[in-house]
Structure formats: structure tokens, C-alpha cells
């Protein structure tokens, strides 16, 4: 009986996501259940984190439901991961139908068309070679025609390149104008010009630190949490790399998580999502960040304007 129930719920999930409109009666008919039982199933989905939307007489599931976001994050490649796989396929000497099909699927699904044309690959190769030469001689370079997705501009950047990362997909540089260390995508650089000027800011070069939540920065922010059973299980499930930073308490019901993070965004989302099962122990900056987030959410719920927005330390 229990298996039959889950079978109906899975079938209901498929019906509510197949891009068709169904009334309650139509859904009940498709599942061969009464409308009363159907409403039980819908309530179960709501309690499980799905957002059931009713428009007029028709039902559907919100694709932004937490479950779908987690499922998407677990099974779908990021664009960077897809580009990396595409580079590996491009480097393969094999010539067969499966390889060609995989290339086409990656190009279409992740909008990589043009990124791996012969001209684009040659440009990227030349950029990497020039950057390596500049790093060997500790020379300043100009990244000509750098296309920034954040500022939505194309400009020249005068930088001191000191580290190639992610299989030469990214270059870590000290930028003169901003007096900051930044990461640039090699594929977004039109060309690299080496200047007859040597590094003058080597003391400011900072390696990039990536935390267990996959946020990166050049500053390490210490945090310390006390986790209950639920928070402990979910942290290990969603971020297995957190295991070395966890230690059990004597009561065997709580764990201490102590680690450095690059940004409060990732750890903050985790804490706010499980605030009833987590106690923030350190440090004061992170406590203030969480307090600001809670205040901001409270202001939004009450309908008044937030007094101060929460800022992420990066």
C-alpha cells in the first residue's frame, strides 16, 4: 500500500510538470483515485517543499521549488563544467559519432557555440601562451578587449598576471586601476599584449581561496557553528568536503563545524535555512551578518523598508 502511494505521488509529479493543464478531476482520473485522495497527495507535495500553484481550475508545480533547484544543481553541469568537458573532448584524438554528438549537445544546451571554433581556440591558445611568457618574465600585460559580464563592458585591463587556474581557463591578476587581485576568463580576452614593464606590486599578489561552499576570494573568514543532527546530516549530504571540519560533542547529539570561508553567502544560506538546528558560535562579523539578514527578512515580511541590507564579506 505504501509503495502504491509513492507510485501515485511520483506519477502526480510527472503530470504536474509535463507542460499540460489539468483540473483536479482530470488529475484524479489519471491517477485512478478520488478527488479527496488527490488533495491528500497535493498536501503531501506541499509539505515536502513543492510549490503547488493553482491558476483558475488548473494545477501545476512551480519550477523554482526547492526540490527542483536541488535536483538541478545535482545533475546539471555548470557552464564552466560544461566548457571544461568540451575542451577535453576537443583535445581528444578520437573521431567517432558519439564524440561528435556529445560536442553538439554541450554546444547547444550550454550555448557554447562559437567558443570552440578553430578561430576561438587559436585565440585562447595564443592568450595562454602569452600569459605564461609574461609570468615567466614577471611582466605587466594589457588584456585587450576584455568582455566583462558583470559591468557589461568591453575594455582594456592593465594587469600583473601571476597564476593560471582551472586548466588554463582563468588567469589570476593584480589589476593596477582597481588596486585589487581579480580572476579573468581567458576566453573573454581578445588578445594579450606584453608591456616593457616589470611587476611592481608582487607583495599584493594573493592566491585565490575556494571554500567548501564553492565561493572564492583572497580573504579567509573564520566561522564556528554548533550543529544539531539535521544540520549535520544535510551539511555532509550537500557538502561532503565539510567532513574534516566537523567534530562531535560529548553528548553525541551535536557537532562543531569550524572552518574558513571566502564569503558569507554560502555558509549564510545554509545557516538561515536551518536556523532552528544551528547555533552561531564565531565570529562576531558572521554573527552580525546573520543578524542583518534576519532583520532584512523581518522588514520584508512586515512590509516596511529594511533599515540596513546585509553585506557579504568577501
PDB file of C-alpha atoms in Angstrom:
ATOM      1  CA  UNK A   1       0.000   0.000   0.000  1.00  0.00           C
ATOM      2  CA  UNK A   2       2.894   2.345   0.854  1.00  0.00           C
ATOM      3  CA  UNK A   3       4.600   1.623  -2.466  1.00  0.00           C
ATOM      4  CA  UNK A   4       1.346   2.292  -4.307  1.00  0.00           C
ATOM      5  CA  UNK A   5       1.075   5.657  -2.567  1.00  0.00           C
ATOM      6  CA  UNK A   6       4.550   6.697  -3.590  1.00  0.00           C
ATOM      7  CA  UNK A   7       3.847   5.457  -7.095  1.00  0.00           C
ATOM      8  CA  UNK A   8       0.834   7.757  -7.314  1.00  0.00           C
ATOM      9  CA  UNK A   9       2.825  10.684  -5.948  1.00  0.00           C
ATOM     10  CA  UNK A  10       5.587  10.168  -8.496  1.00  0.00           C
ATOM     11  CA  UNK A  11       3.003   9.933 -11.260  1.00  0.00           C
ATOM     12  CA  UNK A  12       1.417  13.143  -9.956  1.00  0.00           C
ATOM     13  CA  UNK A  13       4.810  14.872 -10.120  1.00  0.00           C
ATOM     14  CA  UNK A  14       5.140  13.870 -13.762  1.00  0.00           C
ATOM     15  CA  UNK A  15       1.640  15.102 -14.579  1.00  0.00           C
ATOM     16  CA  UNK A  16       2.192  18.459 -12.887  1.00  0.00           C
ATOM     17  CA  UNK A  17       5.414  19.049 -14.828  1.00  0.00           C
ATOM     18  CA  UNK A  18       4.512  17.823 -18.339  1.00  0.00           C
ATOM     19  CA  UNK A  19       3.518  21.301 -19.646  1.00  0.00           C
ATOM     20  CA  UNK A  20      -0.188  20.420 -19.794  1.00  0.00           C
ATOM     21  CA  UNK A  21      -3.047  21.904 -17.775  1.00  0.00           C
ATOM     22  CA  UNK A  22      -5.063  19.552 -15.569  1.00  0.00           C
ATOM     23  CA  UNK A  23      -8.046  20.154 -13.317  1.00  0.00           C
ATOM     24  CA  UNK A  24      -8.379  18.320 -10.014  1.00  0.00           C
ATOM     25  CA  UNK A  25     -10.842  15.885 -11.547  1.00  0.00           C
ATOM     26  CA  UNK A  26      -8.587  15.198 -14.529  1.00  0.00           C
ATOM     27  CA  UNK A  27      -5.639  14.515 -12.211  1.00  0.00           C
ATOM     28  CA  UNK A  28      -7.765  12.203 -10.069  1.00  0.00           C
ATOM     29  CA  UNK A  29      -8.939  10.335 -13.178  1.00  0.00           C
ATOM     30  CA  UNK A  30      -5.381   9.906 -14.455  1.00  0.00           C
ATOM     31  CA  UNK A  31      -4.293   8.508 -11.082  1.00  0.00           C
ATOM     32  CA  UNK A  32      -7.448   6.403 -10.648  1.00  0.00           C
ATOM     33  CA  UNK A  33      -8.137   7.931  -7.220  1.00  0.00           C
ATOM     34  CA  UNK A  34     -10.877  10.042  -5.684  1.00  0.00           C
ATOM     35  CA  UNK A  35     -10.567  13.827  -5.562  1.00  0.00           C
ATOM     36  CA  UNK A  36     -10.294  13.562  -1.785  1.00  0.00           C
ATOM     37  CA  UNK A  37      -7.238  11.326  -2.085  1.00  0.00           C
ATOM     38  CA  UNK A  38      -5.807  13.656  -4.721  1.00  0.00           C
ATOM     39  CA  UNK A  39      -5.941  16.553  -2.263  1.00  0.00           C
ATOM     40  CA  UNK A  40      -4.021  14.412   0.239  1.00  0.00           C
ATOM     41  CA  UNK A  41      -1.331  13.887  -2.390  1.00  0.00           C
ATOM     42  CA  UNK A  42      -1.192  17.622  -3.169  1.00  0.00           C
ATOM     43  CA  UNK A  43      -0.856  18.432   0.534  1.00  0.00           C
ATOM     44  CA  UNK A  44       1.942  15.891   0.820  1.00  0.00           C
ATOM     45  CA  UNK A  45       3.794  17.571  -2.042  1.00  0.00           C
ATOM     46  CA  UNK A  46       3.373  20.974  -0.398  1.00  0.00           C
ATOM     47  CA  UNK A  47       4.694  19.631   2.906  1.00  0.00           C
ATOM     48  CA  UNK A  48       7.654  18.126   1.047  1.00  0.00           C
ATOM     49  CA  UNK A  49       8.769  21.509  -0.263  1.00  0.00           C
ATOM     50  CA  UNK A  50       6.996  21.673  -3.625  1.00  0.00           C
ATOM     51  CA  UNK A  51       5.129  24.844  -4.541  1.00  0.00           C
ATOM     52  CA  UNK A  52       1.753  23.741  -5.924  1.00  0.00           C
ATOM     53  CA  UNK A  53       0.208  26.537  -7.976  1.00  0.00           C
ATOM     54  CA  UNK A  54      -3.487  26.703  -8.860  1.00  0.00           C
ATOM     55  CA  UNK A  55      -4.466  29.012 -11.722  1.00  0.00           C
ATOM     56  CA  UNK A  56      -8.217  29.045 -12.059  1.00  0.00           C
ATOM     57  CA  UNK A  57      -9.168  25.374 -12.023  1.00  0.00           C
ATOM     58  CA  UNK A  58      -5.767  24.117 -13.175  1.00  0.00           C
ATOM     59  CA  UNK A  59      -2.832  22.818 -11.135  1.00  0.00           C
ATOM     60  CA  UNK A  60       0.908  22.849 -11.801  1.00  0.00           C
ATOM     61  CA  UNK A  61       4.214  22.846  -9.912  1.00  0.00           C
ATOM     62  CA  UNK A  62       6.436  25.905  -9.630  1.00  0.00           C
ATOM     63  CA  UNK A  63       9.788  25.039 -11.283  1.00  0.00           C
ATOM     64  CA  UNK A  64      11.504  27.218  -8.662  1.00  0.00           C
ATOM     65  CA  UNK A  65      10.515  24.820  -5.878  1.00  0.00           C
ATOM     66  CA  UNK A  66      13.432  23.992  -3.572  1.00  0.00           C
ATOM     67  CA  UNK A  67      13.414  20.325  -4.630  1.00  0.00           C
ATOM     68  CA  UNK A  68      13.788  21.189  -8.321  1.00  0.00           C
ATOM     69  CA  UNK A  69      16.618  23.629  -7.592  1.00  0.00           C
ATOM     70  CA  UNK A  70      18.496  20.973  -5.615  1.00  0.00           C
ATOM     71  CA  UNK A  71      17.849  18.366  -8.304  1.00  0.00           C
ATOM     72  CA  UNK A  72      19.054  20.766 -11.000  1.00  0.00           C
ATOM     73  CA  UNK A  73      22.215  21.604  -9.043  1.00  0.00           C
ATOM     74  CA  UNK A  74      22.970  17.913  -8.515  1.00  0.00           C
ATOM     75  CA  UNK A  75      22.536  16.645 -12.082  1.00  0.00           C
ATOM     76  CA  UNK A  76      23.155  19.612 -14.386  1.00  0.00           C
ATOM     77  CA  UNK A  77      26.637  20.873 -15.227  1.00  0.00           C
ATOM     78  CA  UNK A  78      27.538  24.486 -14.597  1.00  0.00           C
ATOM     79  CA  UNK A  79      28.614  26.347 -17.718  1.00  0.00           C
ATOM     80  CA  UNK A  80      32.226  26.213 -16.508  1.00  0.00           C
ATOM     81  CA  UNK A  81      31.992  22.427 -16.034  1.00  0.00           C
ATOM     82  CA  UNK A  82      30.421  22.018 -19.478  1.00  0.00           C
ATOM     83  CA  UNK A  83      33.135  24.159 -21.056  1.00  0.00           C
ATOM     84  CA  UNK A  84      35.805  22.068 -19.323  1.00  0.00           C
ATOM     85  CA  UNK A  85      34.299  18.820 -20.666  1.00  0.00           C
ATOM     86  CA  UNK A  86      34.042  20.399 -24.098  1.00  0.00           C
ATOM     87  CA  UNK A  87      37.739  21.285 -24.001  1.00  0.00           C
ATOM     88  CA  UNK A  88      38.602  17.700 -23.053  1.00  0.00           C
ATOM     89  CA  UNK A  89      36.529  16.385 -25.957  1.00  0.00           C
ATOM     90  CA  UNK A  90      38.176  18.853 -28.318  1.00  0.00           C
ATOM     91  CA  UNK A  91      41.599  17.649 -27.222  1.00  0.00           C
ATOM     92  CA  UNK A  92      40.694  14.007 -27.893  1.00  0.00           C
ATOM     93  CA  UNK A  93      42.195  12.406 -30.975  1.00  0.00           C
ATOM     94  CA  UNK A  94      39.232  10.057 -31.367  1.00  0.00           C
ATOM     95  CA  UNK A  95      36.896  10.635 -34.302  1.00  0.00           C
ATOM     96  CA  UNK A  96      33.549   8.909 -33.870  1.00  0.00           C
ATOM     97  CA  UNK A  97      29.817   9.617 -33.874  1.00  0.00           C
ATOM     98  CA  UNK A  98      29.421   9.595 -30.074  1.00  0.00           C
ATOM     99  CA  UNK A  99      32.171  12.193 -29.649  1.00  0.00           C
ATOM    100  CA  UNK A 100      30.602  14.445 -32.276  1.00  0.00           C
ATOM    101  CA  UNK A 101      27.154  14.040 -30.679  1.00  0.00           C
ATOM    102  CA  UNK A 102      28.468  14.960 -27.231  1.00  0.00           C
ATOM    103  CA  UNK A 103      30.139  18.075 -28.624  1.00  0.00           C
ATOM    104  CA  UNK A 104      26.924  19.148 -30.338  1.00  0.00           C
ATOM    105  CA  UNK A 105      24.795  18.580 -27.227  1.00  0.00           C
ATOM    106  CA  UNK A 106      27.167  20.537 -24.995  1.00  0.00           C
ATOM    107  CA  UNK A 107      27.349  23.379 -27.518  1.00  0.00           C
ATOM    108  CA  UNK A 108      23.580  23.671 -27.886  1.00  0.00           C
ATOM    109  CA  UNK A 109      22.456  23.095 -24.288  1.00  0.00           C
ATOM    110  CA  UNK A 110      25.082  25.347 -22.688  1.00  0.00           C
ATOM    111  CA  UNK A 111      25.285  27.925 -25.519  1.00  0.00           C
ATOM    112  CA  UNK A 112      28.930  27.130 -26.242  1.00  0.00           C
ATOM    113  CA  UNK A 113      28.604  27.651 -29.991  1.00  0.00           C
ATOM    114  CA  UNK A 114      31.487  29.765 -31.227  1.00  0.00           C
ATOM    115  CA  UNK A 115      33.571  29.168 -28.122  1.00  0.00           C
ATOM    116  CA  UNK A 116      35.233  26.185 -29.743  1.00  0.00           C
ATOM    117  CA  UNK A 117      35.504  27.310 -33.337  1.00  0.00           C
ATOM    118  CA  UNK A 118      39.017  26.991 -34.806  1.00  0.00           C
ATOM    119  CA  UNK A 119      39.464  30.776 -34.613  1.00  0.00           C
ATOM    120  CA  UNK A 120      38.342  30.944 -30.958  1.00  0.00           C
ATOM    121  CA  UNK A 121      40.555  28.023 -29.941  1.00  0.00           C
ATOM    122  CA  UNK A 122      43.548  29.611 -31.663  1.00  0.00           C
ATOM    123  CA  UNK A 123      42.898  32.929 -29.885  1.00  0.00           C
ATOM    124  CA  UNK A 124      42.627  31.214 -26.481  1.00  0.00           C
ATOM    125  CA  UNK A 125      45.795  29.213 -27.136  1.00  0.00           C
ATOM    126  CA  UNK A 126      47.702  32.382 -28.070  1.00  0.00           C
ATOM    127  CA  UNK A 127      46.411  34.173 -24.975  1.00  0.00           C
ATOM    128  CA  UNK A 128      47.527  31.354 -22.673  1.00  0.00           C
ATOM    129  CA  UNK A 129      50.952  31.158 -24.298  1.00  0.00           C
ATOM    130  CA  UNK A 130      51.488  34.933 -23.997  1.00  0.00           C
ATOM    131  CA  UNK A 131      50.316  34.962 -20.380  1.00  0.00           C
ATOM    132  CA  UNK A 132      52.737  32.161 -19.490  1.00  0.00           C
ATOM    133  CA  UNK A 133      55.604  34.062 -21.118  1.00  0.00           C
ATOM    134  CA  UNK A 134      54.663  37.216 -19.199  1.00  0.00           C
ATOM    135  CA  UNK A 135      54.555  35.334 -15.894  1.00  0.00           C
ATOM    136  CA  UNK A 136      57.971  33.794 -16.529  1.00  0.00           C
ATOM    137  CA  UNK A 137      59.485  37.256 -17.071  1.00  0.00           C
ATOM    138  CA  UNK A 138      57.240  38.892 -14.422  1.00  0.00           C
ATOM    139  CA  UNK A 139      55.981  41.402 -16.967  1.00  0.00           C
ATOM    140  CA  UNK A 140      52.912  43.646 -16.953  1.00  0.00           C
ATOM    141  CA  UNK A 141      50.379  42.914 -19.709  1.00  0.00           C
ATOM    142  CA  UNK A 142      47.339  44.559 -21.249  1.00  0.00           C
ATOM    143  CA  UNK A 143      44.275  42.342 -21.618  1.00  0.00           C
ATOM    144  CA  UNK A 144      42.903  43.831 -24.816  1.00  0.00           C
ATOM    145  CA  UNK A 145      39.140  43.875 -25.349  1.00  0.00           C
ATOM    146  CA  UNK A 146      38.208  42.063 -22.140  1.00  0.00           C
ATOM    147  CA  UNK A 147      34.456  41.416 -22.074  1.00  0.00           C
ATOM    148  CA  UNK A 148      33.103  41.673 -18.528  1.00  0.00           C
ATOM    149  CA  UNK A 149      29.688  40.070 -17.869  1.00  0.00           C
ATOM    150  CA  UNK A 150      29.364  41.982 -14.578  1.00  0.00           C
ATOM    151  CA  UNK A 151      29.879  45.541 -15.809  1.00  0.00           C
ATOM    152  CA  UNK A 152      28.666  44.611 -19.323  1.00  0.00           C
ATOM    153  CA  UNK A 153      31.611  46.464 -20.837  1.00  0.00           C
ATOM    154  CA  UNK A 154      34.494  45.689 -23.170  1.00  0.00           C
ATOM    155  CA  UNK A 155      37.715  47.374 -22.093  1.00  0.00           C
ATOM    156  CA  UNK A 156      41.481  47.038 -21.829  1.00  0.00           C
ATOM    157  CA  UNK A 157      42.853  45.941 -18.446  1.00  0.00           C
ATOM    158  CA  UNK A 158      46.432  46.640 -17.329  1.00  0.00           C
ATOM    159  CA  UNK A 159      47.420  43.800 -15.009  1.00  0.00           C
ATOM    160  CA  UNK A 160      50.203  41.738 -13.488  1.00  0.00           C
ATOM    161  CA  UNK A 161      49.318  38.082 -14.300  1.00  0.00           C
ATOM    162  CA  UNK A 162      50.699  35.618 -11.768  1.00  0.00           C
ATOM    163  CA  UNK A 163      48.582  32.420 -11.808  1.00  0.00           C
ATOM    164  CA  UNK A 164      46.748  30.352 -14.431  1.00  0.00           C
ATOM    165  CA  UNK A 165      43.937  28.238 -12.963  1.00  0.00           C
ATOM    166  CA  UNK A 166      41.296  25.664 -13.878  1.00  0.00           C
ATOM    167  CA  UNK A 167      43.212  24.044 -16.704  1.00  0.00           C
ATOM    168  CA  UNK A 168      44.202  27.475 -18.078  1.00  0.00           C
ATOM    169  CA  UNK A 169      40.587  28.659 -18.286  1.00  0.00           C
ATOM    170  CA  UNK A 170      41.185  31.523 -15.819  1.00  0.00           C
ATOM    171  CA  UNK A 171      44.072  33.819 -15.008  1.00  0.00           C
ATOM    172  CA  UNK A 172      44.630  35.453 -11.628  1.00  0.00           C
ATOM    173  CA  UNK A 173      45.988  39.008 -11.899  1.00  0.00           C
ATOM    174  CA  UNK A 174      46.694  42.134  -9.903  1.00  0.00           C
ATOM    175  CA  UNK A 175      44.857  44.992 -11.641  1.00  0.00           C
ATOM    176  CA  UNK A 176      46.545  48.396 -11.468  1.00  0.00           C
ATOM    177  CA  UNK A 177      43.482  50.616 -11.767  1.00  0.00           C
ATOM    178  CA  UNK A 178      41.403  48.962  -9.038  1.00  0.00           C
ATOM    179  CA  UNK A 179      44.382  48.023  -6.821  1.00  0.00           C
ATOM    180  CA  UNK A 180      42.799  44.575  -6.462  1.00  0.00           C
ATOM    181  CA  UNK A 181      43.529  40.957  -7.333  1.00  0.00           C
ATOM    182  CA  UNK A 182      40.967  39.635  -9.798  1.00  0.00           C
ATOM    183  CA  UNK A 183      40.239  36.498 -11.813  1.00  0.00           C
ATOM    184  CA  UNK A 184      39.777  36.904 -15.575  1.00  0.00           C
ATOM    185  CA  UNK A 185      38.329  34.395 -18.053  1.00  0.00           C
ATOM    186  CA  UNK A 186      40.917  33.705 -20.755  1.00  0.00           C
ATOM    187  CA  UNK A 187      38.163  33.104 -23.329  1.00  0.00           C
ATOM    188  CA  UNK A 188      36.880  36.679 -22.822  1.00  0.00           C
ATOM    189  CA  UNK A 189      40.243  38.260 -23.671  1.00  0.00           C
ATOM    190  CA  UNK A 190      40.556  39.407 -27.284  1.00  0.00           C
ATOM    191  CA  UNK A 191      44.355  39.483 -27.122  1.00  0.00           C
ATOM    192  CA  UNK A 192      47.226  39.833 -24.644  1.00  0.00           C
ATOM    193  CA  UNK A 193      49.922  42.466 -25.104  1.00  0.00           C
ATOM    194  CA  UNK A 194      53.127  42.229 -23.071  1.00  0.00           C
ATOM    195  CA  UNK A 195      54.489  45.601 -21.941  1.00  0.00           C
ATOM    196  CA  UNK A 196      58.104  46.541 -21.369  1.00  0.00           C
ATOM    197  CA  UNK A 197      57.374  46.979 -17.659  1.00  0.00           C
ATOM    198  CA  UNK A 198      58.106  44.544 -14.838  1.00  0.00           C
ATOM    199  CA  UNK A 199      55.892  43.756 -11.846  1.00  0.00           C
ATOM    200  CA  UNK A 200      55.872  46.458  -9.185  1.00  0.00           C
ATOM    201  CA  UNK A 201      53.185  45.052  -6.867  1.00  0.00           C
ATOM    202  CA  UNK A 202      54.249  41.472  -6.207  1.00  0.00           C
ATOM    203  CA  UNK A 203      53.638  41.897  -2.469  1.00  0.00           C
ATOM    204  CA  UNK A 204      49.945  42.460  -3.252  1.00  0.00           C
ATOM    205  CA  UNK A 205      49.536  39.240  -5.248  1.00  0.00           C
ATOM    206  CA  UNK A 206      47.056  36.962  -3.475  1.00  0.00           C
ATOM    207  CA  UNK A 207      46.229  33.330  -4.216  1.00  0.00           C
ATOM    208  CA  UNK A 208      42.560  32.516  -4.667  1.00  0.00           C
ATOM    209  CA  UNK A 209      40.961  30.594  -1.814  1.00  0.00           C
ATOM    210  CA  UNK A 210      37.868  28.468  -2.557  1.00  0.00           C
ATOM    211  CA  UNK A 211      35.760  27.346   0.405  1.00  0.00           C
ATOM    212  CA  UNK A 212      33.645  24.191   0.743  1.00  0.00           C
ATOM    213  CA  UNK A 213      30.592  26.115  -0.485  1.00  0.00           C
ATOM    214  CA  UNK A 214      32.448  26.874  -3.758  1.00  0.00           C
ATOM    215  CA  UNK A 215      32.786  30.603  -3.129  1.00  0.00           C
ATOM    216  CA  UNK A 216      36.182  32.126  -3.894  1.00  0.00           C
ATOM    217  CA  UNK A 217      38.131  35.092  -2.593  1.00  0.00           C
ATOM    218  CA  UNK A 218      41.536  36.122  -1.315  1.00  0.00           C
ATOM    219  CA  UNK A 219      40.433  36.591   2.310  1.00  0.00           C
ATOM    220  CA  UNK A 220      39.722  33.756   4.744  1.00  0.00           C
ATOM    221  CA  UNK A 221      36.785  34.393   7.083  1.00  0.00           C
ATOM    222  CA  UNK A 222      36.637  32.092  10.153  1.00  0.00           C
ATOM    223  CA  UNK A 223      33.283  30.650  11.237  1.00  0.00           C
ATOM    224  CA  UNK A 224      32.295  28.253  14.005  1.00  0.00           C
ATOM    225  CA  UNK A 225      28.877  26.600  14.296  1.00  0.00           C
ATOM    226  CA  UNK A 226      27.149  24.156  16.633  1.00  0.00           C
ATOM    227  CA  UNK A 227      25.019  21.770  14.584  1.00  0.00           C
ATOM    228  CA  UNK A 228      22.130  19.524  15.527  1.00  0.00           C
ATOM    229  CA  UNK A 229      21.503  16.150  13.893  1.00  0.00           C
ATOM    230  CA  UNK A 230      19.534  17.540  10.925  1.00  0.00           C
ATOM    231  CA  UNK A 231      22.030  20.296  10.123  1.00  0.00           C
ATOM    232  CA  UNK A 232      24.927  17.843  10.477  1.00  0.00           C
ATOM    233  CA  UNK A 233      23.338  15.326   8.104  1.00  0.00           C
ATOM    234  CA  UNK A 234      22.433  17.933   5.487  1.00  0.00           C
ATOM    235  CA  UNK A 235      25.865  19.562   5.599  1.00  0.00           C
ATOM    236  CA  UNK A 236      27.567  16.229   4.909  1.00  0.00           C
ATOM    237  CA  UNK A 237      24.989  15.328   2.270  1.00  0.00           C
ATOM    238  CA  UNK A 238      25.231  18.589   0.337  1.00  0.00           C
ATOM    239  CA  UNK A 239      28.914  19.370   1.029  1.00  0.00           C
ATOM    240  CA  UNK A 240      30.831  16.087   1.636  1.00  0.00           C
ATOM    241  CA  UNK A 241      34.102  18.037   1.699  1.00  0.00           C
ATOM    242  CA  UNK A 242      32.994  19.509   5.053  1.00  0.00           C
ATOM    243  CA  UNK A 243      33.781  16.246   6.892  1.00  0.00           C
ATOM    244  CA  UNK A 244      37.320  17.214   8.053  1.00  0.00           C
ATOM    245  CA  UNK A 245      35.913  20.374   9.662  1.00  0.00           C
ATOM    246  CA  UNK A 246      33.349  18.572  11.848  1.00  0.00           C
ATOM    247  CA  UNK A 247      33.902  17.292  15.391  1.00  0.00           C
ATOM    248  CA  UNK A 248      31.294  15.561  17.624  1.00  0.00           C
ATOM    249  CA  UNK A 249      30.421  16.903  21.051  1.00  0.00           C
ATOM    250  CA  UNK A 250      30.326  14.685  24.144  1.00  0.00           C
ATOM    251  CA  UNK A 251      26.528  14.407  24.080  1.00  0.00           C
ATOM    252  CA  UNK A 252      26.799  12.707  20.637  1.00  0.00           C
ATOM    253  CA  UNK A 253      23.820  14.806  19.522  1.00  0.00           C
ATOM    254  CA  UNK A 254      25.667  17.913  18.367  1.00  0.00           C
ATOM    255  CA  UNK A 255      28.694  18.664  16.200  1.00  0.00           C
ATOM    256  CA  UNK A 256      31.069  21.609  15.957  1.00  0.00           C
ATOM    257  CA  UNK A 257      31.803  22.911  12.469  1.00  0.00           C
ATOM    258  CA  UNK A 258      34.901  25.112  12.320  1.00  0.00           C
ATOM    259  CA  UNK A 259      36.336  26.315   9.014  1.00  0.00           C
ATOM    260  CA  UNK A 260      37.379  29.310   6.943  1.00  0.00           C
ATOM    261  CA  UNK A 261      35.096  30.598   4.190  1.00  0.00           C
ATOM    262  CA  UNK A 262      35.708  33.016   1.337  1.00  0.00           C
ATOM    263  CA  UNK A 263      32.257  34.592   1.544  1.00  0.00           C
ATOM    264  CA  UNK A 264      29.374  34.619   3.995  1.00  0.00           C
ATOM    265  CA  UNK A 265      26.908  33.980   1.148  1.00  0.00           C
ATOM    266  CA  UNK A 266      27.248  30.187   1.023  1.00  0.00           C
ATOM    267  CA  UNK A 267      27.511  29.493   4.749  1.00  0.00           C
ATOM    268  CA  UNK A 268      24.874  32.168   5.412  1.00  0.00           C
ATOM    269  CA  UNK A 269      22.293  30.480   3.193  1.00  0.00           C
ATOM    270  CA  UNK A 270      22.928  27.189   4.965  1.00  0.00           C
ATOM    271  CA  UNK A 271      22.548  28.703   8.449  1.00  0.00           C
ATOM    272  CA  UNK A 272      19.426  30.706   7.593  1.00  0.00           C
ATOM    273  CA  UNK A 273      17.790  27.655   6.031  1.00  0.00           C
ATOM    274  CA  UNK A 274      18.321  25.577   9.190  1.00  0.00           C
ATOM    275  CA  UNK A 275      18.416  28.281  11.863  1.00  0.00           C
ATOM    276  CA  UNK A 276      16.415  26.171  14.343  1.00  0.00           C
ATOM    277  CA  UNK A 277      19.126  23.500  14.330  1.00  0.00           C
ATOM    278  CA  UNK A 278      22.236  25.711  14.233  1.00  0.00           C
ATOM    279  CA  UNK A 279      23.937  27.957  16.791  1.00  0.00           C
ATOM    280  CA  UNK A 280      26.484  30.501  15.530  1.00  0.00           C
ATOM    281  CA  UNK A 281      29.489  30.479  17.888  1.00  0.00           C
ATOM    282  CA  UNK A 282      32.044  32.552  15.951  1.00  0.00           C
ATOM    283  CA  UNK A 283      32.970  35.037  14.775  1.00  0.00           C
ATOM    284  CA  UNK A 284      31.379  38.378  15.589  1.00  0.00           C
ATOM    285  CA  UNK A 285      31.346  39.539  11.960  1.00  0.00           C
ATOM    286  CA  UNK A 286      29.429  36.455  10.881  1.00  0.00           C
ATOM    287  CA  UNK A 287      27.006  36.847  13.789  1.00  0.00           C
ATOM    288  CA  UNK A 288      26.351  40.418  12.658  1.00  0.00           C
ATOM    289  CA  UNK A 289      25.896  39.249   9.051  1.00  0.00           C
ATOM    290  CA  UNK A 290      23.238  36.729  10.123  1.00  0.00           C
ATOM    291  CA  UNK A 291      21.564  39.340  12.347  1.00  0.00           C
ATOM    292  CA  UNK A 292      21.416  41.762   9.407  1.00  0.00           C
ATOM    293  CA  UNK A 293      19.903  39.062   7.169  1.00  0.00           C
ATOM    294  CA  UNK A 294      17.255  38.236   9.776  1.00  0.00           C
ATOM    295  CA  UNK A 295      16.429  41.924  10.218  1.00  0.00           C
ATOM    296  CA  UNK A 296      16.150  42.380   6.464  1.00  0.00           C
ATOM    297  CA  UNK A 297      13.817  39.377   6.145  1.00  0.00           C
ATOM    298  CA  UNK A 298      11.742  40.606   9.082  1.00  0.00           C
ATOM    299  CA  UNK A 299      11.352  44.008   7.466  1.00  0.00           C
ATOM    300  CA  UNK A 300      10.240  42.396   4.194  1.00  0.00           C
ATOM    301  CA  UNK A 301       7.692  40.189   5.943  1.00  0.00           C
ATOM    302  CA  UNK A 302       6.269  43.116   7.898  1.00  0.00           C
ATOM    303  CA  UNK A 303       6.092  45.221   4.746  1.00  0.00           C
ATOM    304  CA  UNK A 304       8.362  48.017   5.944  1.00  0.00           C
ATOM    305  CA  UNK A 305      11.604  49.108   4.374  1.00  0.00           C
ATOM    306  CA  UNK A 306      14.837  47.416   5.542  1.00  0.00           C
ATOM    307  CA  UNK A 307      16.989  49.609   7.755  1.00  0.00           C
ATOM    308  CA  UNK A 308      20.286  48.205   6.539  1.00  0.00           C
ATOM    309  CA  UNK A 309      20.990  45.463   3.998  1.00  0.00           C
ATOM    310  CA  UNK A 310      23.159  42.514   4.908  1.00  0.00           C
ATOM    311  CA  UNK A 311      26.567  42.684   3.298  1.00  0.00           C
ATOM    312  CA  UNK A 312      28.698  39.682   2.459  1.00  0.00           C
ATOM    313  CA  UNK A 313      32.326  39.716   3.498  1.00  0.00           C
ATOM    314  CA  UNK A 314      34.384  38.724   0.518  1.00  0.00           C
TER     315      UNK A 314
END
